[in-house]
Short mmCIF file of C-alpha atoms and ligand atoms in Angstrom, two decimals:
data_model
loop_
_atom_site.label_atom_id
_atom_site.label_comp_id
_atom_site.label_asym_id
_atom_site.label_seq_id
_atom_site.Cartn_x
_atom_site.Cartn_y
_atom_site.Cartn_z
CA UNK A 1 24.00 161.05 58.22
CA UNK A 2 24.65 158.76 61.31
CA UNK A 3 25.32 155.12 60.37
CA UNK A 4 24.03 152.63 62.76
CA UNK A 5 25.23 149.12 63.12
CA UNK A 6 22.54 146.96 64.52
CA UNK A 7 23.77 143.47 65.93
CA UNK A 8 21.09 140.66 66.83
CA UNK A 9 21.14 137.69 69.40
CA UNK A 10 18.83 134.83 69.95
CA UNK A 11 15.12 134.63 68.94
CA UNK A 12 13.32 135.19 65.66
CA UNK A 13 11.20 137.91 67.65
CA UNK A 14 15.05 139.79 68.31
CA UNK A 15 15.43 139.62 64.70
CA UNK A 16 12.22 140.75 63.94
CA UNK A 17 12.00 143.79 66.47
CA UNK A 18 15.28 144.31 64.70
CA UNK A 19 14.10 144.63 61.30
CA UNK A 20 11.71 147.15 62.07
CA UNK A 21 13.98 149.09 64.17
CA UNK A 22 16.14 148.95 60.82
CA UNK A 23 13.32 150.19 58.81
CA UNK A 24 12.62 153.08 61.40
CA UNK A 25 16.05 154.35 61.99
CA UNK A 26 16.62 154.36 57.89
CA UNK A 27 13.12 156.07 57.31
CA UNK A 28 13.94 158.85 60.20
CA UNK A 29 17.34 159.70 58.91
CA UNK A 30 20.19 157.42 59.77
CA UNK A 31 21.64 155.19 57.67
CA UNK A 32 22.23 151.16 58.92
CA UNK A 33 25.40 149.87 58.18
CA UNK A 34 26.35 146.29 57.76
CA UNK A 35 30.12 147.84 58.62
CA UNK A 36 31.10 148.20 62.11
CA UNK A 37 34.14 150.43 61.63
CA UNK A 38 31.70 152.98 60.28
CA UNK A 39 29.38 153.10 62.61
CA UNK A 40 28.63 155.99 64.57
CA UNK A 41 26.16 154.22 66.52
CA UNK A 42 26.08 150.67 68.21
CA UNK A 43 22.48 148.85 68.66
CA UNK A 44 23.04 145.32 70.34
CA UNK A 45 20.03 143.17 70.29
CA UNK A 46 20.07 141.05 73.47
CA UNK A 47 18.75 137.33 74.57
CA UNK A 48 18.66 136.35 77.91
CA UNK A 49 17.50 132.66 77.68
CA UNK A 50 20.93 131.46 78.08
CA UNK A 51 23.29 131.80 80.82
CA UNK A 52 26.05 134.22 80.22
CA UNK A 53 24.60 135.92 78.03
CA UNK A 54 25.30 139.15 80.01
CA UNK A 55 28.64 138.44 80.27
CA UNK A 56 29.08 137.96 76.24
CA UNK A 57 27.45 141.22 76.15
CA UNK A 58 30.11 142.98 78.55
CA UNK A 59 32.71 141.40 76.69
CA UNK A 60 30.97 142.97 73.47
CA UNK A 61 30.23 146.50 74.76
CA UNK A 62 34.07 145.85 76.35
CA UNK A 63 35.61 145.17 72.31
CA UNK A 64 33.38 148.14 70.96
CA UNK A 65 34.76 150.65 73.57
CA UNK A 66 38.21 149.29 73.56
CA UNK A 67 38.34 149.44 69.33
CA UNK A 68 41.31 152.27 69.30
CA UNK A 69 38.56 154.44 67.57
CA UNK A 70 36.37 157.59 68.99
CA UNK A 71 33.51 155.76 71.10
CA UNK A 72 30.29 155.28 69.13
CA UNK A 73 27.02 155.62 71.21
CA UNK A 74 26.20 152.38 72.91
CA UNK A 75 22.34 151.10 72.78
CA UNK A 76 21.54 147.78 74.00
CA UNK A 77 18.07 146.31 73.60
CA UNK A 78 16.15 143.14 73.85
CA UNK A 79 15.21 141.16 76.83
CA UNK A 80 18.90 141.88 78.74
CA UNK A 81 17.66 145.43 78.04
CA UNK A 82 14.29 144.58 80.09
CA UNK A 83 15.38 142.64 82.51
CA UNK A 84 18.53 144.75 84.19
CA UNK A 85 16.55 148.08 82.95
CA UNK A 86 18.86 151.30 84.39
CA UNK A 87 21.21 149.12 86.33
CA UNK A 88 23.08 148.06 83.46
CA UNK A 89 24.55 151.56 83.44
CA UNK A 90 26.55 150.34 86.49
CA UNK A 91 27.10 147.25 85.04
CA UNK A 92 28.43 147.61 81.79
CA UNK A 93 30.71 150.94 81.43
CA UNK A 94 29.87 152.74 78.00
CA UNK A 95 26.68 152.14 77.75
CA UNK A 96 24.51 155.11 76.93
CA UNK A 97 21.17 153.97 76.46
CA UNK A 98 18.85 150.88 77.33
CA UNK A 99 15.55 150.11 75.16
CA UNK A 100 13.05 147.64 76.90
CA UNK A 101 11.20 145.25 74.54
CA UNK A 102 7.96 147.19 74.19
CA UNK A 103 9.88 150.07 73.85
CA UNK A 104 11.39 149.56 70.07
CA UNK A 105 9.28 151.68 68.24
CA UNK A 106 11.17 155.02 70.54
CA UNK A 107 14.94 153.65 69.55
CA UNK A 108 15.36 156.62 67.23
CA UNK A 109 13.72 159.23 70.58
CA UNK A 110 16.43 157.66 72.80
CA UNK A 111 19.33 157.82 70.60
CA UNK A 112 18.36 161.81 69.78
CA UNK A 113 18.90 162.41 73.55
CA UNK A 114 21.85 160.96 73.46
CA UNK A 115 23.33 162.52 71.07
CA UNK A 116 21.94 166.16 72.61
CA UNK A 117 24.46 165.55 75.53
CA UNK A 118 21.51 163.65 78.02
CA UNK A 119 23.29 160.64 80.08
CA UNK A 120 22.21 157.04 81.24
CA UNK A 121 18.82 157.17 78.84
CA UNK A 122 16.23 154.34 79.53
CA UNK A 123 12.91 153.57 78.15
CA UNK A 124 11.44 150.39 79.65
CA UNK A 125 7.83 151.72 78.79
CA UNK A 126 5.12 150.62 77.02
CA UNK A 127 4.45 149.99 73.55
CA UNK A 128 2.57 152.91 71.71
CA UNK A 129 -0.91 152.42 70.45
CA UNK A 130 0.10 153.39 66.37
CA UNK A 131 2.94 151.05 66.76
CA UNK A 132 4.25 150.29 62.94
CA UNK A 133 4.50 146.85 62.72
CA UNK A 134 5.55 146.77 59.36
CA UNK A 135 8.93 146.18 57.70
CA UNK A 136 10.64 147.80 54.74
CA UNK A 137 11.70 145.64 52.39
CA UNK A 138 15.38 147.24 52.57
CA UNK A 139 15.79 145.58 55.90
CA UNK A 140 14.68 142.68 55.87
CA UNK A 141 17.20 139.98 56.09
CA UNK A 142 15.98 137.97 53.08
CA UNK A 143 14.36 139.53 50.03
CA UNK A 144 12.33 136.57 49.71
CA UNK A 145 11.11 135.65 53.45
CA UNK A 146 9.53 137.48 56.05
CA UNK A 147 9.16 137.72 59.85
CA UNK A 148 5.40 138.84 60.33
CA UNK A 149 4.89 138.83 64.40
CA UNK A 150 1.35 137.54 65.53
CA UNK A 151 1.83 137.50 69.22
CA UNK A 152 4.22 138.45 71.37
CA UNK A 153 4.71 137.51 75.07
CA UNK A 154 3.98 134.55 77.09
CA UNK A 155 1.48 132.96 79.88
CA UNK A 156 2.94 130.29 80.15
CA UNK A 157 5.47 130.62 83.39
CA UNK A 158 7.32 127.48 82.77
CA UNK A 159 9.65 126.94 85.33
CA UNK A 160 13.07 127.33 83.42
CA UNK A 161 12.08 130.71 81.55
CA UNK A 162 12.75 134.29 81.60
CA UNK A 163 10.65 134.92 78.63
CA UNK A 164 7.07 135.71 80.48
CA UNK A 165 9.45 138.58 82.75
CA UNK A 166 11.48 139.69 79.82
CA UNK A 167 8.52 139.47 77.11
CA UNK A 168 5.55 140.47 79.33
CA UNK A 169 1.84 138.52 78.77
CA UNK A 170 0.74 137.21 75.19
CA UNK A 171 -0.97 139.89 73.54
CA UNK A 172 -1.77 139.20 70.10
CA UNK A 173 -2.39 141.58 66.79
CA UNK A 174 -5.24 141.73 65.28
CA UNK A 175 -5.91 139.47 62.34
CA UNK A 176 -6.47 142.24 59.52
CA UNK A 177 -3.07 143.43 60.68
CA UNK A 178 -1.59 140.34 60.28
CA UNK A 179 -3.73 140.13 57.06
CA UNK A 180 -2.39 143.39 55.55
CA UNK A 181 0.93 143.00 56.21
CA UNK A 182 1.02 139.80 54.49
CA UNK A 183 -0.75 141.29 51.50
CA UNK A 184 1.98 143.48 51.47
CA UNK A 185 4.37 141.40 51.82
CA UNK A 186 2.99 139.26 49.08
CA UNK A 187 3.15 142.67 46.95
CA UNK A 188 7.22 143.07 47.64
CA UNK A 189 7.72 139.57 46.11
CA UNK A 190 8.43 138.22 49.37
CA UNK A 191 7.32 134.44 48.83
CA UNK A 192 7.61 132.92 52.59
CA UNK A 193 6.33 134.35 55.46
CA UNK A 194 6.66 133.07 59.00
CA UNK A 195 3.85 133.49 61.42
CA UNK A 196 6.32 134.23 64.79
CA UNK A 197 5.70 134.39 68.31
CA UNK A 198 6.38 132.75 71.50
CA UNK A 199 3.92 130.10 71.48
CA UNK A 200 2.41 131.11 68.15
CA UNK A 201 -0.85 128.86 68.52
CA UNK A 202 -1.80 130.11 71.83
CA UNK A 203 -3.22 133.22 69.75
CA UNK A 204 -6.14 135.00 70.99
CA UNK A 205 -7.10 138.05 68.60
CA UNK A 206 -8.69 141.62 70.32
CA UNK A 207 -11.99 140.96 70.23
CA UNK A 208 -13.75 142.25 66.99
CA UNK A 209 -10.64 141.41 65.16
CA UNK A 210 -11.14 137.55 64.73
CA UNK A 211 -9.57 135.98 61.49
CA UNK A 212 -13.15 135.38 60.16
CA UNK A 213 -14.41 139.12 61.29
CA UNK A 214 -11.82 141.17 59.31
CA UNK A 215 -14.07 143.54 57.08
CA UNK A 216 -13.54 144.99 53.77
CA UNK A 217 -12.21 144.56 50.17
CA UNK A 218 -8.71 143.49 51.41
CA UNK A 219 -10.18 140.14 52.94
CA UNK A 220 -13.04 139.37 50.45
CA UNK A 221 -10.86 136.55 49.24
CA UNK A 222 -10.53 135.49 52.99
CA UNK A 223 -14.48 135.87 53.57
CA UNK A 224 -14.90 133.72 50.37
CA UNK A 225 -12.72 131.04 51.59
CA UNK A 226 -15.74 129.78 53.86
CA UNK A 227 -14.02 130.71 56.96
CA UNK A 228 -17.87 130.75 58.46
CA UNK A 229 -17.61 127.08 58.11
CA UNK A 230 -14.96 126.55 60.54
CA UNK A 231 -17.15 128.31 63.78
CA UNK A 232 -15.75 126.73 66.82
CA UNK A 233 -11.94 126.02 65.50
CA UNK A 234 -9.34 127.61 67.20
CA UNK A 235 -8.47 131.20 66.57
CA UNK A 236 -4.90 130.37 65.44
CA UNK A 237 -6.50 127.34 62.70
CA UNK A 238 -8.78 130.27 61.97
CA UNK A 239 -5.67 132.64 60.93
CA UNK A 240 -3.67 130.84 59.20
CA UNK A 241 -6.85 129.66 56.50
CA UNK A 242 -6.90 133.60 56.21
CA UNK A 243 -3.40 134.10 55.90
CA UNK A 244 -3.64 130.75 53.20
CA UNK A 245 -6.42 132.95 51.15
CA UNK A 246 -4.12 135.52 50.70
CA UNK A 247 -2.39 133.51 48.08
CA UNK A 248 1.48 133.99 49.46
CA UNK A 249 3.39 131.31 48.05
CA UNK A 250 4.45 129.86 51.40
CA UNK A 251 3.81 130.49 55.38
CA UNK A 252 5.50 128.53 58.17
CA UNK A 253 4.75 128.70 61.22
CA UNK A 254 7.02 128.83 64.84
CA UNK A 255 6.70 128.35 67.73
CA UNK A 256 4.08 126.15 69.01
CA UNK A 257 3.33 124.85 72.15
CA UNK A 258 2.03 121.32 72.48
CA UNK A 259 -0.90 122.09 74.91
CA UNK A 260 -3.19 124.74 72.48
CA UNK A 261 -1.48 122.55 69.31
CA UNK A 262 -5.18 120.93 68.65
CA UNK A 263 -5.93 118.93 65.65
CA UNK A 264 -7.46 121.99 63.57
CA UNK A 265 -3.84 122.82 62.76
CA UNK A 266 -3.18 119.98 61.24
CA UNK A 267 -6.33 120.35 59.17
CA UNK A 268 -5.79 123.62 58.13
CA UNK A 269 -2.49 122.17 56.90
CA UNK A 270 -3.71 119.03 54.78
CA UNK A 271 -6.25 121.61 53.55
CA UNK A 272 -3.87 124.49 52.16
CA UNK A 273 -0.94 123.70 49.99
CA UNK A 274 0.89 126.88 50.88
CA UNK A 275 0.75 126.15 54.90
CA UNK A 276 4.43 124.41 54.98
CA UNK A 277 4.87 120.57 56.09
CA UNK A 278 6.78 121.52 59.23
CA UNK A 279 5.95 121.93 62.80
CA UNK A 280 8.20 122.88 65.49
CA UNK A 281 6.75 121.28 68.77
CA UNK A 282 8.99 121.24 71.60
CA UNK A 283 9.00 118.57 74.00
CA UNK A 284 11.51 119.56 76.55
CA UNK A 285 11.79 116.00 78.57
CA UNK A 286 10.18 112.87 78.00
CA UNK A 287 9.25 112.42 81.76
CA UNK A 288 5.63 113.20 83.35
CA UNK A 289 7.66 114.43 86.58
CA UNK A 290 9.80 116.51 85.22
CA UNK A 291 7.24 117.89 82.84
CA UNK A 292 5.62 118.83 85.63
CA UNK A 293 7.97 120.34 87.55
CA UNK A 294 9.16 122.50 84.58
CA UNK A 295 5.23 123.89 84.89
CA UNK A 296 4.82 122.82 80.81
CA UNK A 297 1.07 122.04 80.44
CA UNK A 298 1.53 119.37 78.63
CA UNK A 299 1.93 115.23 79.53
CA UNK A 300 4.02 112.88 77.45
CA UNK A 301 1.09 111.14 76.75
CA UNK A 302 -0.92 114.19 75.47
CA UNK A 303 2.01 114.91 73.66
CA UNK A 304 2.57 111.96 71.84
CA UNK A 305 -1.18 111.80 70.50
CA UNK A 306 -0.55 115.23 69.00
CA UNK A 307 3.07 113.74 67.31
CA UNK A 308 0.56 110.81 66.09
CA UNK A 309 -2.34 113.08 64.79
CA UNK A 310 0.20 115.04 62.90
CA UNK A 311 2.22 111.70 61.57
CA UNK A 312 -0.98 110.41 60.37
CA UNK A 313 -1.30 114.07 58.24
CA UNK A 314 -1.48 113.18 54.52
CA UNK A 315 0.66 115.96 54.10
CA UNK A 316 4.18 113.85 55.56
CA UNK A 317 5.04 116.56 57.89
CA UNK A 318 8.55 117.65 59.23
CA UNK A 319 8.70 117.72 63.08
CA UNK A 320 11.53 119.25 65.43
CA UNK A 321 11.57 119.85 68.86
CA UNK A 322 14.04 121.04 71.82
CA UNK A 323 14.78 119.31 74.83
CA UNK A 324 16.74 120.79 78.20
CA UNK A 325 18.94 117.29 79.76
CA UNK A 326 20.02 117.87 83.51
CA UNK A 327 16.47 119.46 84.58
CA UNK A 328 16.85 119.84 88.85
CA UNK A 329 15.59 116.44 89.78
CA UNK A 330 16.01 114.76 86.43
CA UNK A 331 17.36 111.16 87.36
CA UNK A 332 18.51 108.19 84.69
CA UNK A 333 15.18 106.63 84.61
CA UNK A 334 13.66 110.22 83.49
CA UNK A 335 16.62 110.94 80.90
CA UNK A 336 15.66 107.17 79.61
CA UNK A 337 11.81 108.67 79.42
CA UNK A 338 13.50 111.25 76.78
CA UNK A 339 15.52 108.91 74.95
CA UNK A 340 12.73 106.93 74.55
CA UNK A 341 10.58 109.92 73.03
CA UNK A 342 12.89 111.26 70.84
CA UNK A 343 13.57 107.33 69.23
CA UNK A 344 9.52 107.47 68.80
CA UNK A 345 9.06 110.97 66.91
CA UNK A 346 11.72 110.55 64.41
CA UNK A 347 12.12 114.54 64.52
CA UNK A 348 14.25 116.15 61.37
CA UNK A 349 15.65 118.67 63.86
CA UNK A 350 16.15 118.47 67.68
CA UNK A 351 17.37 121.92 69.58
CA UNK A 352 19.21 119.78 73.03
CA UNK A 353 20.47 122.02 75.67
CA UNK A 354 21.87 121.53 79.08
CA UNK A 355 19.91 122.93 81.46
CA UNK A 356 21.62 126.19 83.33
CA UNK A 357 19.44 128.16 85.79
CA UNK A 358 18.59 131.95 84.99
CA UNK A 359 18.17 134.37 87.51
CA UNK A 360 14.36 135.38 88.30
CA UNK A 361 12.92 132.09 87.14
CA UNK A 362 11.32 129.88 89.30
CA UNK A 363 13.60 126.85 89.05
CA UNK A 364 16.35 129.13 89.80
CA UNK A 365 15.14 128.29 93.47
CA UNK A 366 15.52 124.28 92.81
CA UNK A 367 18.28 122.89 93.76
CA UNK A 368 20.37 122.48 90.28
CA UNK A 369 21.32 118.48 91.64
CA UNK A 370 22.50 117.19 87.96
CA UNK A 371 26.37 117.23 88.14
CA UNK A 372 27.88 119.45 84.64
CA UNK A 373 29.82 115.87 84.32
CA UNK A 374 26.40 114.47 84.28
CA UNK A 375 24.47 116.82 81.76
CA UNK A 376 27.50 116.64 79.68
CA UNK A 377 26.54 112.89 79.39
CA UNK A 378 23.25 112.98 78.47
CA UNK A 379 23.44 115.81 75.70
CA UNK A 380 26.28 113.91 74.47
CA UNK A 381 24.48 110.45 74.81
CA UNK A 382 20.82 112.34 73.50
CA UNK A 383 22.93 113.95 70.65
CA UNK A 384 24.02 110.62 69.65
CA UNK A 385 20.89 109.04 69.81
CA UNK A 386 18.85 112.00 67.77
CA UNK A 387 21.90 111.59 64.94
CA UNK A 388 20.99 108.31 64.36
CA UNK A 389 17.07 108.47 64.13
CA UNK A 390 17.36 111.72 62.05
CA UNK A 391 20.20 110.00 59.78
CA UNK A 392 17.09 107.09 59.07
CA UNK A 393 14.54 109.67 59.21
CA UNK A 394 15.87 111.95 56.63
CA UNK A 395 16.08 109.56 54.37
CA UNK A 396 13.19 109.08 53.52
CA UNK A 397 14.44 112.84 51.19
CA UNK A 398 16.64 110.48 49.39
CA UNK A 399 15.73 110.51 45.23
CA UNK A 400 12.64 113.16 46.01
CA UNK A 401 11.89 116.37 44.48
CA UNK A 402 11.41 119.05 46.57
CA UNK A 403 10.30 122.34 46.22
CA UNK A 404 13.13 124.87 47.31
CA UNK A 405 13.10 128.61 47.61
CA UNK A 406 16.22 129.71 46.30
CA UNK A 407 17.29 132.04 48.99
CA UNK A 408 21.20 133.12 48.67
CA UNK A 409 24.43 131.70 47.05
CA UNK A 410 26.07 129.14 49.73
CA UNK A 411 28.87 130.38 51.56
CA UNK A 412 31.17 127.33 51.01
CA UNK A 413 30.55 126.66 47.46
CA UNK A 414 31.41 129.10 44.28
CA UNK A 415 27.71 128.69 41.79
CA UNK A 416 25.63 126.83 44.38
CA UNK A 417 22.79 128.03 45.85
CA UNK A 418 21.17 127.20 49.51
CA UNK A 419 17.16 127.62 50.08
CA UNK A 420 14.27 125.60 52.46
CA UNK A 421 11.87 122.59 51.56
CA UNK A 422 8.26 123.55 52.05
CA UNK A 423 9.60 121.30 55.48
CA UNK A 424 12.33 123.16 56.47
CA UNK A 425 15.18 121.57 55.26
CA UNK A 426 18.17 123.60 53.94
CA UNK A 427 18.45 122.07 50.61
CA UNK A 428 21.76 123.01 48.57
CA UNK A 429 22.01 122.91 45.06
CA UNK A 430 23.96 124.19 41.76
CA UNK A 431 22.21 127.15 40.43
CA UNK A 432 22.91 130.55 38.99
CA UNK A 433 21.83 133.89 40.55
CA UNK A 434 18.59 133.91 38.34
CA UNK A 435 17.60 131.42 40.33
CA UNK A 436 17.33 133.15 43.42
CA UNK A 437 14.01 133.94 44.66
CA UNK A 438 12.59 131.60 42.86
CA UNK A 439 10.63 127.88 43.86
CA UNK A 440 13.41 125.21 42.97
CA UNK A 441 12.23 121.40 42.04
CA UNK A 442 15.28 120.13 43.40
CA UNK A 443 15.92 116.27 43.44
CA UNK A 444 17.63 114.94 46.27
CA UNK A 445 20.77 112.94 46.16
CA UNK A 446 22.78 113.26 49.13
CA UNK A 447 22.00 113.81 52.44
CA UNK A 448 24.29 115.31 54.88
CA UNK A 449 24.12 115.64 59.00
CA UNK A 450 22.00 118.64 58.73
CA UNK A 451 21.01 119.60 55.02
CA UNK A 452 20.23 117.97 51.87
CA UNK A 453 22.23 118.17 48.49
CA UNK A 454 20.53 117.75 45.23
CA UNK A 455 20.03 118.56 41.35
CA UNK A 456 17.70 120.95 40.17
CA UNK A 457 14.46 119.39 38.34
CA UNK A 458 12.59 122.41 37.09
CA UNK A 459 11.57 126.23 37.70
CA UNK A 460 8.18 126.77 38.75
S1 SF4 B 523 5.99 128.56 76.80
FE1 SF4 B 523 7.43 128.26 78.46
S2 SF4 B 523 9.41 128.05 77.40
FE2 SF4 B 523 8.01 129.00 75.93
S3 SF4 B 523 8.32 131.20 76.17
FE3 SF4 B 523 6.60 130.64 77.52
S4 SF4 B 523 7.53 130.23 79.50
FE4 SF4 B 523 9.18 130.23 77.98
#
């Protein structure tokens, strides 16, 4: 039996396309190893959102090749996959096959060429119609928390990204998919799911597949939850009071975009216990100009009312964000727009990167005017400045119980254990393996630059 070793960068989508790649290859035959040395086959799971990322991956493919062993078959998907398509045969020596991002579900096709003698192998084609979206739960990464994919792509053309090229448009599954894969889910003991997708809320089901149109006995819970009530909400509000029906212990959500993030969400959240208390909203600058230029949709203004809206939620609800520093054409008075924003949300979490421009995007045509010495400054000076309102806003944790999935033992410590709050927050903890799995009261005593520490109150 071949033994694959399947290596994922970047996104949750990546990790997800790479779980059910996992559960293909193992279901057709191969077996995935978490061992390199064994592996007859390399899979490498690209992102391209960052700059270099190509050249980590030639360095990669460059260390596989260069291993003192027999060469294993080289397959490299993801969005590096899309983007460069054949011509990464020329670019990267060793490579023997290429898998576009609709193309996942045909990993196992390309590698069977391959191995039948056929050279340079590419599939950058469309995703089939019977495309199994489901994952084993064998290869999953967590036992206990699932990917489930709602919509994948983007419309959205902001300024900075590859995604909309690499990802195609948003096309979004249909609701009793989503629906039966999280009744599934439910069934494998899985006990957080996370609804994923590019902008997650911008999600538009195939007609005839609406949340409150999905037909028989699976949904009759979901039909009796009064979903008829909420005519006129959002489609994405409308989901995820379906997926709450189904009775899974815990969904999160991720990511949103602030322009389609309308109050319904927050509704559906103060309505449904098992809809988590976080929500990932990212803000990107704090400046109306340069929000503008990056093509986002969204003002600071509108913004803000949403971060009020969802501050006002009886629910006390986690927020994080990202932000891109150095934008072409950011000045000081803009950065001090951001530093101002991010002092006013209080966010848990904040994702800061300096902005680098990627090839094919349309602000790779701007003229990239902040100096590295200057981008250096602000992330350092932004860093500092989100360290000290999350230090006072995480405190707020201090002598609280909260409820923790038990998820895995922590690295660093023999007998504790490391989980998420219903908002997010990696929560360590002294446990025993019969723990794991399992929704932790934990009572929180210390809290540390990016995770809590506390004792365990009770079971549930
Ligand atoms: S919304 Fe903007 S940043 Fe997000 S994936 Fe789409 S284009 Fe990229």
């Amino acid at each position: 039996m071949k033994k694959v070793y399947l290596e994922t960068f970047g996104c949750q989508m990546n990790v997800s396309d790479s779980e059910r790649v996992a559960t293909s290859l193992a279901s057709r035959g191969f077996e995935i190893t978490p061992n390199e040395e064994l592996a007859d086959i390399f899979l490498l799971n690209t992102c391209s959102v960052r700059e270099k990322a190509e050249h980590k991956l030639y360095a990669r493919v460059g260390r596989i090749r260069n291993s003192g062993r027999e060469k294993p078959v080289i397959g490299i998907m993801g969005c590096v996959a899309q983007l460069e398509g054949e011509t990464l045969f020329k670019k990267i020596s060793g490579v023997d096959f290429v898998i576009g991002t609709k193309a996942v579900g045909r990993v196992k096709e390309a590698i069977d060429r391959v191995l039948d003698g056929d050279r340079d192998v590419a599939d950058l084609g469309e995703r089939e119609r019977n495309y199994d979206w489901s994952v084993s739960d064998a290869q999953r990464n967590s036992p206990y928390v699932a990917f489930v994919p709602i919509i994948e792509g983007c419309n959205k053309f902001c300024t900075y990204c590859i995604v909309p090229f690499s990802r195609g448009r948003e096309v979004s599954l249909p609701a009793s998919e989503i629906i039966r894969q999280v009744l599934e889910l439910r069934r494998q003991s899985v006990k957080e799911v996370h609804l994923i997708g590019q902008n997650v809320n911008s999600y538009r089901p195939p007609s005839g597949s609406e949340p409150s149109a999905v037909a028989g006995g699976l949904t009759q819970s979901i039909d009796n939850s009064g979903l008829e009530k909420f005519r006129g909400a959002t489609p994405f509000s409308k989901l995820l009071r379906a997926v709450a029906a189904t009775g899974i212990e815990r969904i999160k959500f991720n990511t949103s975009f602030p322009r389609d993030f309308h109050a319904d969400i927050v509704d559906a959240i103060n309505e449904n216990e098992n809809l988590c208390n976080w929500v990932h909203l990212p803000v990107q600058s704090g400046s109306n100009r340069i929000l503008k230029t990056m093509r986002r949709g969204h003002t600071i203004e509108s913004y803000l009312k949403k971060i009020d809206n969802l501050k006002a939620s009886k629910r006390e609800i986690s927020l994080t964000t990202d932000i891109i520093v150095g934008f072409p054409g950011e000045t000081v008075e803009d950065f001090e727009e951001t530093v101002k924003v991010v002092e006013y949300c209080g966010y848990d979490a904040a994702y800061i990167f300096k902005y680098s421009p990627r090839p094919g995007t349309p602000a790779f045509k701007m003229a990239d005017d902040v100096t590295a010495e200057e981008k250096t400054e602000r992330f350092q000076r932004l860093e500092t400045v989100q360290r000290n309102s999350q230090n006072k806003a995480l405190r707020r944790y201090l002598n609280k119980t909260l409820e923790v999935l038990a998820e895995k033992p922590s690295s660093r410590v023999a007998e504790q254990l490391s989980g998420h709050s219903t908002c997010h927050k990696v929560v360590n903890f002294q446990g025993s393996a019969a723990m794991l799995g399992k929704i932790v009261n934990v009572k929180i005593s210390e809290i540390k630059a990016n995770s809590l520490y506390g004792e365990v109150a009770g079971i549930q």
